[in-house]
Every structure is written in structure tokens, then in C-alpha cells.
């Protein structure tokens, strides 16, 4: 009888899974790998990296969506776990990212960007007496250190406005927040290009334009897809993406670096 109940619960959990979220997770992971694999195939750099521009905005979309779910349902434990995982992998991913980067230090890995966006949202929704002061102080620090943060302050703010997009029930506000999010993701990619000093090379201008457009399209499509497709039925089964996805980020960077160095 116990096994039957467990089976019923398990089947119910599978049915209740957000299929759109599962699909976006896989798209984010695959496009991230395609982006990073561009160092192995320099002749396809423009194509691979343009495709790879989908990864960051989709990760931001998923983070914002999950934050809205957790905060609206007052899932404090979920928020604490989210914070712990992001903070832990900020540290664990730094050396692999710098190895992969191959260049003098420019920015931190992408995890601090996600963590800072997470913190701004949580502080913005906090009822704590000093939450507003903490929010403003953190935003000032992020702005001052923007050159060291991947996708800069624009990438951090992208998470905040995507959160507002999912939170609001007003149709006009949703359009407003989505338009700002599209602008922010474009600015984030252009800023990365600027702080990398690539603007001195005219041949990189087409690359910067492709990155900005690709990431803007990903933001627009991804956010609306997740909003409208929460209860969709996919014509195929997708394995769920679990906690292993956190490990995947630093591990795949090391693997690609090894292949680049020694293959």
C-alpha cells in the first residue's frame, strides 16, 4: 500500500512539473555549452557565440520565475537553498572560469551576477526595517564594481525586471517590464564587449550587434514562453534538470579548457 501511494505521488509530481521550465533549462544548458565550445572551433566563432547568447537571459528568466514562485508562496526554505547554492558555486566556479577565459582577468564568472540579482530581488521584497537601505547600498556597490561583474549592472538589473514581469498581473506593466528587460540584456552584452576593449577592432562590431540582437530575442521569447506555457504538454519527454546543473557549470568549463589545451 505504501509503495502504491509513493507511486501515485511520484506520478502526480511528474504531471505537475513545469514542462516549459524543463525545456528552458535544457535550452540554457545546451546554448551555454555551444557558446563555450566556440574556443574549440574558432572558424565558427560568430555562429556559436551568437547562439550562445541565449544562455544568460534564459538563466535569468528561470531565476526570476523561481524567485516569484518562492516569494509569492513564502517559501523561505527554498530561498535559503537558492542563496546557498548560488553563493557556493560563485566560489567553486571562479578558478574553472578563469582557466577557461585564458586572458588577463576581466570579470568574475556568471554566478555572482545571478547571486546579486537574487539579493536585489529578495531585499526589494523584504519587509525588514533596513531592507530599502540595504537594497540601495547593494545597488550602489554593484554599479561601482560593474566592470568586474559579468554582464555588469545591466545583467543584474535584468533579473530584477524579469522578476517584476512575472510578478505583476497588469498586462500593460508586463509589456513595460519585458521591454526594459529586452533593453537591459542588449546593454549587458554591449557592455561586456566594451569592457573587453573589443571596440577598438572594427571587425568585432558585427559580433557585438549579433550578440545584442540574439540575447534580446532570447529574452522576449523565453519570458513569454515560460509565462504562457507553464501547463503545456510537450510531445516528448524531457529528463528533469536537478541540482547537478550547478556542478555542470564549472565542470564543463574545465573539460572544454582541457580539450582546448591538450586535444
PDB file of C-alpha atoms in Angstrom:
ATOM      1  CA  UNK A   1       0.000   0.000   0.000  1.00  0.00           C
ATOM      2  CA  UNK A   2       2.848   2.373   0.874  1.00  0.00           C
ATOM      3  CA  UNK A   3       4.551   1.648  -2.435  1.00  0.00           C
ATOM      4  CA  UNK A   4       1.292   2.334  -4.275  1.00  0.00           C
ATOM      5  CA  UNK A   5       0.924   5.700  -2.517  1.00  0.00           C
ATOM      6  CA  UNK A   6       4.528   6.595  -3.352  1.00  0.00           C
ATOM      7  CA  UNK A   7       3.929   5.681  -6.987  1.00  0.00           C
ATOM      8  CA  UNK A   8       0.804   7.857  -7.117  1.00  0.00           C
ATOM      9  CA  UNK A   9       2.675  10.790  -5.540  1.00  0.00           C
ATOM     10  CA  UNK A  10       5.564  10.297  -7.961  1.00  0.00           C
ATOM     11  CA  UNK A  11       3.229  10.257 -10.977  1.00  0.00           C
ATOM     12  CA  UNK A  12       1.454  13.363  -9.679  1.00  0.00           C
ATOM     13  CA  UNK A  13       4.794  15.174  -9.299  1.00  0.00           C
ATOM     14  CA  UNK A  14       5.704  14.299 -12.882  1.00  0.00           C
ATOM     15  CA  UNK A  15       2.339  15.591 -14.136  1.00  0.00           C
ATOM     16  CA  UNK A  16       2.716  18.792 -12.098  1.00  0.00           C
ATOM     17  CA  UNK A  17       6.189  19.556 -13.426  1.00  0.00           C
ATOM     18  CA  UNK A  18       6.515  22.784 -15.340  1.00  0.00           C
ATOM     19  CA  UNK A  19       7.321  21.418 -18.803  1.00  0.00           C
ATOM     20  CA  UNK A  20       8.116  24.869 -20.169  1.00  0.00           C
ATOM     21  CA  UNK A  21      10.635  25.393 -17.365  1.00  0.00           C
ATOM     22  CA  UNK A  22      12.202  21.982 -18.030  1.00  0.00           C
ATOM     23  CA  UNK A  23      12.572  22.817 -21.717  1.00  0.00           C
ATOM     24  CA  UNK A  24      14.117  26.213 -20.972  1.00  0.00           C
ATOM     25  CA  UNK A  25      16.625  24.594 -18.613  1.00  0.00           C
ATOM     26  CA  UNK A  26      17.821  22.302 -21.377  1.00  0.00           C
ATOM     27  CA  UNK A  27      17.950  25.143 -23.900  1.00  0.00           C
ATOM     28  CA  UNK A  28      20.026  27.210 -21.453  1.00  0.00           C
ATOM     29  CA  UNK A  29      22.455  24.354 -20.805  1.00  0.00           C
ATOM     30  CA  UNK A  30      22.854  23.430 -24.481  1.00  0.00           C
ATOM     31  CA  UNK A  31      23.326  27.024 -25.646  1.00  0.00           C
ATOM     32  CA  UNK A  32      25.835  27.619 -22.839  1.00  0.00           C
ATOM     33  CA  UNK A  33      27.907  24.637 -23.988  1.00  0.00           C
ATOM     34  CA  UNK A  34      27.673  25.801 -27.612  1.00  0.00           C
ATOM     35  CA  UNK A  35      28.878  29.252 -26.554  1.00  0.00           C
ATOM     36  CA  UNK A  36      31.849  27.960 -24.589  1.00  0.00           C
ATOM     37  CA  UNK A  37      32.733  25.343 -27.215  1.00  0.00           C
ATOM     38  CA  UNK A  38      33.418  28.195 -29.636  1.00  0.00           C
ATOM     39  CA  UNK A  39      37.047  28.257 -28.445  1.00  0.00           C
ATOM     40  CA  UNK A  40      37.415  24.742 -29.883  1.00  0.00           C
ATOM     41  CA  UNK A  41      36.002  25.784 -33.255  1.00  0.00           C
ATOM     42  CA  UNK A  42      37.277  29.321 -33.939  1.00  0.00           C
ATOM     43  CA  UNK A  43      36.183  29.144 -37.577  1.00  0.00           C
ATOM     44  CA  UNK A  44      32.567  29.069 -36.346  1.00  0.00           C
ATOM     45  CA  UNK A  45      33.066  31.633 -33.592  1.00  0.00           C
ATOM     46  CA  UNK A  46      30.392  34.109 -34.741  1.00  0.00           C
ATOM     47  CA  UNK A  47      27.723  31.445 -35.201  1.00  0.00           C
ATOM     48  CA  UNK A  48      28.429  29.533 -31.981  1.00  0.00           C
ATOM     49  CA  UNK A  49      28.714  32.595 -29.790  1.00  0.00           C
ATOM     50  CA  UNK A  50      25.599  34.190 -31.258  1.00  0.00           C
ATOM     51  CA  UNK A  51      23.649  31.021 -30.442  1.00  0.00           C
ATOM     52  CA  UNK A  52      25.298  31.041 -27.020  1.00  0.00           C
ATOM     53  CA  UNK A  53      23.857  34.484 -26.250  1.00  0.00           C
ATOM     54  CA  UNK A  54      20.602  32.716 -25.416  1.00  0.00           C
ATOM     55  CA  UNK A  55      22.049  31.081 -22.306  1.00  0.00           C
ATOM     56  CA  UNK A  56      22.423  34.030 -19.910  1.00  0.00           C
ATOM     57  CA  UNK A  57      18.990  35.634 -20.432  1.00  0.00           C
ATOM     58  CA  UNK A  58      17.308  32.235 -20.130  1.00  0.00           C
ATOM     59  CA  UNK A  59      19.113  31.524 -16.854  1.00  0.00           C
ATOM     60  CA  UNK A  60      17.948  34.958 -15.654  1.00  0.00           C
ATOM     61  CA  UNK A  61      14.385  34.228 -16.767  1.00  0.00           C
ATOM     62  CA  UNK A  62      14.334  30.956 -14.831  1.00  0.00           C
ATOM     63  CA  UNK A  63      15.837  32.568 -11.737  1.00  0.00           C
ATOM     64  CA  UNK A  64      13.275  35.394 -11.838  1.00  0.00           C
ATOM     65  CA  UNK A  65      10.403  32.951 -12.352  1.00  0.00           C
ATOM     66  CA  UNK A  66      11.505  30.727  -9.465  1.00  0.00           C
ATOM     67  CA  UNK A  67      12.007  33.757  -7.225  1.00  0.00           C
ATOM     68  CA  UNK A  68       8.474  34.904  -7.943  1.00  0.00           C
ATOM     69  CA  UNK A  69       7.128  31.440  -7.146  1.00  0.00           C
ATOM     70  CA  UNK A  70       9.088  31.177  -3.887  1.00  0.00           C
ATOM     71  CA  UNK A  71       8.390  34.721  -2.654  1.00  0.00           C
ATOM     72  CA  UNK A  72       4.684  34.700  -3.534  1.00  0.00           C
ATOM     73  CA  UNK A  73       4.240  31.375  -1.734  1.00  0.00           C
ATOM     74  CA  UNK A  74       6.502  32.452   1.157  1.00  0.00           C
ATOM     75  CA  UNK A  75       8.865  29.506   0.645  1.00  0.00           C
ATOM     76  CA  UNK A  76      11.662  30.792   2.879  1.00  0.00           C
ATOM     77  CA  UNK A  77      13.451  27.437   2.874  1.00  0.00           C
ATOM     78  CA  UNK A  78      13.563  27.440  -0.938  1.00  0.00           C
ATOM     79  CA  UNK A  79      15.060  30.939  -0.953  1.00  0.00           C
ATOM     80  CA  UNK A  80      17.707  29.930   1.588  1.00  0.00           C
ATOM     81  CA  UNK A  81      18.689  26.905  -0.501  1.00  0.00           C
ATOM     82  CA  UNK A  82      18.814  29.046  -3.621  1.00  0.00           C
ATOM     83  CA  UNK A  83      21.111  31.514  -1.867  1.00  0.00           C
ATOM     84  CA  UNK A  84      23.408  28.778  -0.528  1.00  0.00           C
ATOM     85  CA  UNK A  85      23.777  27.127  -3.935  1.00  0.00           C
ATOM     86  CA  UNK A  86      24.438  30.378  -5.771  1.00  0.00           C
ATOM     87  CA  UNK A  87      26.947  31.548  -3.141  1.00  0.00           C
ATOM     88  CA  UNK A  88      28.751  28.193  -3.078  1.00  0.00           C
ATOM     89  CA  UNK A  89      29.107  27.991  -6.845  1.00  0.00           C
ATOM     90  CA  UNK A  90      30.238  31.604  -7.071  1.00  0.00           C
ATOM     91  CA  UNK A  91      33.358  30.343  -5.313  1.00  0.00           C
ATOM     92  CA  UNK A  92      33.641  26.892  -6.898  1.00  0.00           C
ATOM     93  CA  UNK A  93      33.253  28.233 -10.435  1.00  0.00           C
ATOM     94  CA  UNK A  94      35.806  31.037 -10.304  1.00  0.00           C
ATOM     95  CA  UNK A  95      39.014  29.067 -10.928  1.00  0.00           C
ATOM     96  CA  UNK A  96      37.453  26.960 -13.724  1.00  0.00           C
ATOM     97  CA  UNK A  97      36.135  30.126 -15.363  1.00  0.00           C
ATOM     98  CA  UNK A  98      39.478  31.937 -15.205  1.00  0.00           C
ATOM     99  CA  UNK A  99      41.228  28.858 -16.631  1.00  0.00           C
ATOM    100  CA  UNK A 100      38.703  28.749 -19.444  1.00  0.00           C
ATOM    101  CA  UNK A 101      38.918  32.507 -20.054  1.00  0.00           C
ATOM    102  CA  UNK A 102      42.622  32.254 -20.982  1.00  0.00           C
ATOM    103  CA  UNK A 103      43.048  36.022 -20.790  1.00  0.00           C
ATOM    104  CA  UNK A 104      44.105  38.510 -18.111  1.00  0.00           C
ATOM    105  CA  UNK A 105      41.328  38.959 -15.560  1.00  0.00           C
ATOM    106  CA  UNK A 106      38.319  40.848 -16.890  1.00  0.00           C
ATOM    107  CA  UNK A 107      35.231  39.770 -14.937  1.00  0.00           C
ATOM    108  CA  UNK A 108      34.121  37.187 -12.412  1.00  0.00           C
ATOM    109  CA  UNK A 109      32.217  34.109 -13.542  1.00  0.00           C
ATOM    110  CA  UNK A 110      28.480  34.396 -14.184  1.00  0.00           C
ATOM    111  CA  UNK A 111      27.348  33.056 -10.783  1.00  0.00           C
ATOM    112  CA  UNK A 112      27.986  36.340  -8.868  1.00  0.00           C
ATOM    113  CA  UNK A 113      25.766  38.126 -11.403  1.00  0.00           C
ATOM    114  CA  UNK A 114      22.933  35.697 -10.672  1.00  0.00           C
ATOM    115  CA  UNK A 115      23.538  35.920  -6.926  1.00  0.00           C
ATOM    116  CA  UNK A 116      23.486  39.725  -6.924  1.00  0.00           C
ATOM    117  CA  UNK A 117      20.251  39.746  -8.909  1.00  0.00           C
ATOM    118  CA  UNK A 118      18.799  37.277  -6.416  1.00  0.00           C
ATOM    119  CA  UNK A 119      19.811  39.506  -3.491  1.00  0.00           C
ATOM    120  CA  UNK A 120      18.343  42.656  -5.039  1.00  0.00           C
ATOM    121  CA  UNK A 121      15.004  40.936  -5.584  1.00  0.00           C
ATOM    122  CA  UNK A 122      14.905  39.495  -2.059  1.00  0.00           C
ATOM    123  CA  UNK A 123      15.855  42.829  -0.488  1.00  0.00           C
ATOM    124  CA  UNK A 124      13.353  44.648  -2.675  1.00  0.00           C
ATOM    125  CA  UNK A 125      10.579  42.382  -1.391  1.00  0.00           C
ATOM    126  CA  UNK A 126      11.766  42.289   2.217  1.00  0.00           C
ATOM    127  CA  UNK A 127       9.700  43.927   4.949  1.00  0.00           C
ATOM    128  CA  UNK A 128      12.778  44.341   7.137  1.00  0.00           C
ATOM    129  CA  UNK A 129      13.279  47.824   8.573  1.00  0.00           C
ATOM    130  CA  UNK A 130      16.605  48.377   6.810  1.00  0.00           C
ATOM    131  CA  UNK A 131      15.802  46.478   3.603  1.00  0.00           C
ATOM    132  CA  UNK A 132      15.439  49.616   1.456  1.00  0.00           C
ATOM    133  CA  UNK A 133      18.761  50.989   2.683  1.00  0.00           C
ATOM    134  CA  UNK A 134      20.409  47.613   2.046  1.00  0.00           C
ATOM    135  CA  UNK A 135      18.872  47.460  -1.434  1.00  0.00           C
ATOM    136  CA  UNK A 136      20.155  50.920  -2.387  1.00  0.00           C
ATOM    137  CA  UNK A 137      23.588  50.266  -0.835  1.00  0.00           C
ATOM    138  CA  UNK A 138      23.960  46.982  -2.711  1.00  0.00           C
ATOM    139  CA  UNK A 139      22.890  48.598  -5.981  1.00  0.00           C
ATOM    140  CA  UNK A 140      25.492  51.350  -5.498  1.00  0.00           C
ATOM    141  CA  UNK A 141      28.211  48.754  -4.835  1.00  0.00           C
ATOM    142  CA  UNK A 142      27.152  46.752  -7.904  1.00  0.00           C
ATOM    143  CA  UNK A 143      27.295  49.903 -10.036  1.00  0.00           C
ATOM    144  CA  UNK A 144      30.750  50.844  -8.732  1.00  0.00           C
ATOM    145  CA  UNK A 145      32.093  47.329  -9.328  1.00  0.00           C
ATOM    146  CA  UNK A 146      30.234  46.892 -12.597  1.00  0.00           C
ATOM    147  CA  UNK A 147      33.414  46.376 -14.635  1.00  0.00           C
ATOM    148  CA  UNK A 148      34.228  43.239 -12.648  1.00  0.00           C
ATOM    149  CA  UNK A 149      30.757  41.701 -12.855  1.00  0.00           C
ATOM    150  CA  UNK A 150      29.921  39.605 -15.892  1.00  0.00           C
ATOM    151  CA  UNK A 151      27.219  41.447 -17.863  1.00  0.00           C
ATOM    152  CA  UNK A 152      27.725  44.368 -15.442  1.00  0.00           C
ATOM    153  CA  UNK A 153      24.975  46.146 -13.534  1.00  0.00           C
ATOM    154  CA  UNK A 154      22.696  45.722 -16.574  1.00  0.00           C
ATOM    155  CA  UNK A 155      22.810  41.950 -16.238  1.00  0.00           C
ATOM    156  CA  UNK A 156      21.972  42.169 -12.534  1.00  0.00           C
ATOM    157  CA  UNK A 157      19.068  44.548 -13.160  1.00  0.00           C
ATOM    158  CA  UNK A 158      17.810  42.208 -15.878  1.00  0.00           C
ATOM    159  CA  UNK A 159      16.924  39.683 -13.161  1.00  0.00           C
ATOM    160  CA  UNK A 160      15.058  42.352 -11.176  1.00  0.00           C
ATOM    161  CA  UNK A 161      12.908  43.460 -14.115  1.00  0.00           C
ATOM    162  CA  UNK A 162      12.224  39.904 -15.234  1.00  0.00           C
ATOM    163  CA  UNK A 163      11.046  39.221 -11.691  1.00  0.00           C
ATOM    164  CA  UNK A 164       8.700  42.213 -11.943  1.00  0.00           C
ATOM    165  CA  UNK A 165       7.492  40.871 -15.292  1.00  0.00           C
ATOM    166  CA  UNK A 166       6.448  37.584 -13.695  1.00  0.00           C
ATOM    167  CA  UNK A 167       5.111  39.214 -10.534  1.00  0.00           C
ATOM    168  CA  UNK A 168       2.749  41.802 -11.975  1.00  0.00           C
ATOM    169  CA  UNK A 169      -0.720  40.827 -13.120  1.00  0.00           C
ATOM    170  CA  UNK A 170      -1.235  44.038 -15.079  1.00  0.00           C
ATOM    171  CA  UNK A 171      -0.946  43.382 -18.828  1.00  0.00           C
ATOM    172  CA  UNK A 172       0.444  46.841 -19.638  1.00  0.00           C
ATOM    173  CA  UNK A 173       3.007  46.595 -16.831  1.00  0.00           C
ATOM    174  CA  UNK A 174       4.102  43.208 -18.152  1.00  0.00           C
ATOM    175  CA  UNK A 175       4.796  44.732 -21.570  1.00  0.00           C
ATOM    176  CA  UNK A 176       6.690  47.593 -19.924  1.00  0.00           C
ATOM    177  CA  UNK A 177       8.866  45.289 -17.808  1.00  0.00           C
ATOM    178  CA  UNK A 178       9.517  42.982 -20.758  1.00  0.00           C
ATOM    179  CA  UNK A 179      10.631  45.880 -22.967  1.00  0.00           C
ATOM    180  CA  UNK A 180      13.002  47.076 -20.240  1.00  0.00           C
ATOM    181  CA  UNK A 181      14.331  43.521 -19.860  1.00  0.00           C
ATOM    182  CA  UNK A 182      14.995  43.289 -23.604  1.00  0.00           C
ATOM    183  CA  UNK A 183      16.862  46.609 -23.459  1.00  0.00           C
ATOM    184  CA  UNK A 184      18.871  45.523 -20.411  1.00  0.00           C
ATOM    185  CA  UNK A 185      20.001  42.233 -21.929  1.00  0.00           C
ATOM    186  CA  UNK A 186      21.174  44.101 -25.047  1.00  0.00           C
ATOM    187  CA  UNK A 187      23.050  46.642 -22.916  1.00  0.00           C
ATOM    188  CA  UNK A 188      24.579  43.830 -20.854  1.00  0.00           C
ATOM    189  CA  UNK A 189      26.070  42.222 -23.959  1.00  0.00           C
ATOM    190  CA  UNK A 190      27.282  45.512 -25.409  1.00  0.00           C
ATOM    191  CA  UNK A 191      28.868  46.467 -22.065  1.00  0.00           C
ATOM    192  CA  UNK A 192      30.738  43.139 -21.985  1.00  0.00           C
ATOM    193  CA  UNK A 193      32.089  43.984 -25.423  1.00  0.00           C
ATOM    194  CA  UNK A 194      33.117  47.474 -24.282  1.00  0.00           C
ATOM    195  CA  UNK A 195      34.953  46.462 -21.104  1.00  0.00           C
ATOM    196  CA  UNK A 196      36.752  43.772 -23.067  1.00  0.00           C
ATOM    197  CA  UNK A 197      38.231  46.557 -25.187  1.00  0.00           C
ATOM    198  CA  UNK A 198      36.952  44.974 -28.403  1.00  0.00           C
ATOM    199  CA  UNK A 199      35.502  48.283 -29.641  1.00  0.00           C
ATOM    200  CA  UNK A 200      38.989  49.174 -30.911  1.00  0.00           C
ATOM    201  CA  UNK A 201      38.670  46.418 -33.520  1.00  0.00           C
ATOM    202  CA  UNK A 202      36.146  47.313 -36.217  1.00  0.00           C
ATOM    203  CA  UNK A 203      35.738  43.657 -37.181  1.00  0.00           C
ATOM    204  CA  UNK A 204      34.078  42.954 -33.819  1.00  0.00           C
ATOM    205  CA  UNK A 205      31.197  45.388 -34.362  1.00  0.00           C
ATOM    206  CA  UNK A 206      29.128  42.808 -36.236  1.00  0.00           C
ATOM    207  CA  UNK A 207      29.790  40.389 -33.381  1.00  0.00           C
ATOM    208  CA  UNK A 208      28.542  42.889 -30.785  1.00  0.00           C
ATOM    209  CA  UNK A 209      25.429  43.595 -32.850  1.00  0.00           C
ATOM    210  CA  UNK A 210      24.704  39.871 -33.270  1.00  0.00           C
ATOM    211  CA  UNK A 211      25.130  39.296 -29.529  1.00  0.00           C
ATOM    212  CA  UNK A 212      22.763  42.133 -28.599  1.00  0.00           C
ATOM    213  CA  UNK A 213      20.056  41.038 -31.046  1.00  0.00           C
ATOM    214  CA  UNK A 214      20.321  37.338 -30.177  1.00  0.00           C
ATOM    215  CA  UNK A 215      20.095  37.953 -26.434  1.00  0.00           C
ATOM    216  CA  UNK A 216      17.167  40.349 -26.914  1.00  0.00           C
ATOM    217  CA  UNK A 217      15.260  37.730 -28.925  1.00  0.00           C
ATOM    218  CA  UNK A 218      16.005  35.086 -26.277  1.00  0.00           C
ATOM    219  CA  UNK A 219      14.701  37.354 -23.520  1.00  0.00           C
ATOM    220  CA  UNK A 220      11.494  38.207 -25.341  1.00  0.00           C
ATOM    221  CA  UNK A 221      10.694  34.652 -26.451  1.00  0.00           C
ATOM    222  CA  UNK A 222      11.891  32.913 -23.277  1.00  0.00           C
ATOM    223  CA  UNK A 223       9.978  35.106 -20.827  1.00  0.00           C
ATOM    224  CA  UNK A 224       6.691  34.884 -22.714  1.00  0.00           C
ATOM    225  CA  UNK A 225       7.120  31.166 -23.351  1.00  0.00           C
ATOM    226  CA  UNK A 226       7.590  30.456 -19.647  1.00  0.00           C
ATOM    227  CA  UNK A 227       4.700  32.742 -18.709  1.00  0.00           C
ATOM    228  CA  UNK A 228       2.216  31.156 -21.111  1.00  0.00           C
ATOM    229  CA  UNK A 229       3.492  27.600 -21.283  1.00  0.00           C
ATOM    230  CA  UNK A 230       3.554  26.591 -17.608  1.00  0.00           C
ATOM    231  CA  UNK A 231       0.958  23.859 -18.123  1.00  0.00           C
ATOM    232  CA  UNK A 232       1.882  22.870 -21.649  1.00  0.00           C
ATOM    233  CA  UNK A 233       2.189  19.270 -22.771  1.00  0.00           C
ATOM    234  CA  UNK A 234       5.334  18.552 -24.744  1.00  0.00           C
ATOM    235  CA  UNK A 235       5.174  15.885 -27.466  1.00  0.00           C
ATOM    236  CA  UNK A 236       8.355  14.375 -25.987  1.00  0.00           C
ATOM    237  CA  UNK A 237       9.726  13.549 -22.551  1.00  0.00           C
ATOM    238  CA  UNK A 238      12.490  15.624 -21.022  1.00  0.00           C
ATOM    239  CA  UNK A 239      14.604  14.378 -18.122  1.00  0.00           C
ATOM    240  CA  UNK A 240      14.355  16.859 -15.241  1.00  0.00           C
ATOM    241  CA  UNK A 241      17.320  19.120 -14.564  1.00  0.00           C
ATOM    242  CA  UNK A 242      18.270  18.773 -10.918  1.00  0.00           C
ATOM    243  CA  UNK A 243      20.965  20.084  -8.606  1.00  0.00           C
ATOM    244  CA  UNK A 244      23.615  18.586 -10.914  1.00  0.00           C
ATOM    245  CA  UNK A 245      23.160  21.656 -13.122  1.00  0.00           C
ATOM    246  CA  UNK A 246      25.095  23.739 -10.581  1.00  0.00           C
ATOM    247  CA  UNK A 247      28.040  21.352 -10.882  1.00  0.00           C
ATOM    248  CA  UNK A 248      27.733  21.250 -14.642  1.00  0.00           C
ATOM    249  CA  UNK A 249      28.815  24.885 -14.985  1.00  0.00           C
ATOM    250  CA  UNK A 250      32.344  24.632 -13.501  1.00  0.00           C
ATOM    251  CA  UNK A 251      32.893  21.034 -14.654  1.00  0.00           C
ATOM    252  CA  UNK A 252      32.095  21.678 -18.310  1.00  0.00           C
ATOM    253  CA  UNK A 253      34.389  24.742 -18.272  1.00  0.00           C
ATOM    254  CA  UNK A 254      37.271  22.578 -17.071  1.00  0.00           C
ATOM    255  CA  UNK A 255      36.530  19.894 -19.680  1.00  0.00           C
ATOM    256  CA  UNK A 256      36.474  22.434 -22.524  1.00  0.00           C
ATOM    257  CA  UNK A 257      39.684  24.024 -21.215  1.00  0.00           C
ATOM    258  CA  UNK A 258      41.407  20.608 -21.138  1.00  0.00           C
ATOM    259  CA  UNK A 259      40.244  19.852 -24.679  1.00  0.00           C
ATOM    260  CA  UNK A 260      41.489  23.250 -25.840  1.00  0.00           C
ATOM    261  CA  UNK A 261      44.875  22.840 -24.168  1.00  0.00           C
ATOM    262  CA  UNK A 262      45.673  19.213 -24.804  1.00  0.00           C
ATOM    263  CA  UNK A 263      43.434  17.796 -27.539  1.00  0.00           C
TER     264      UNK A 263
END
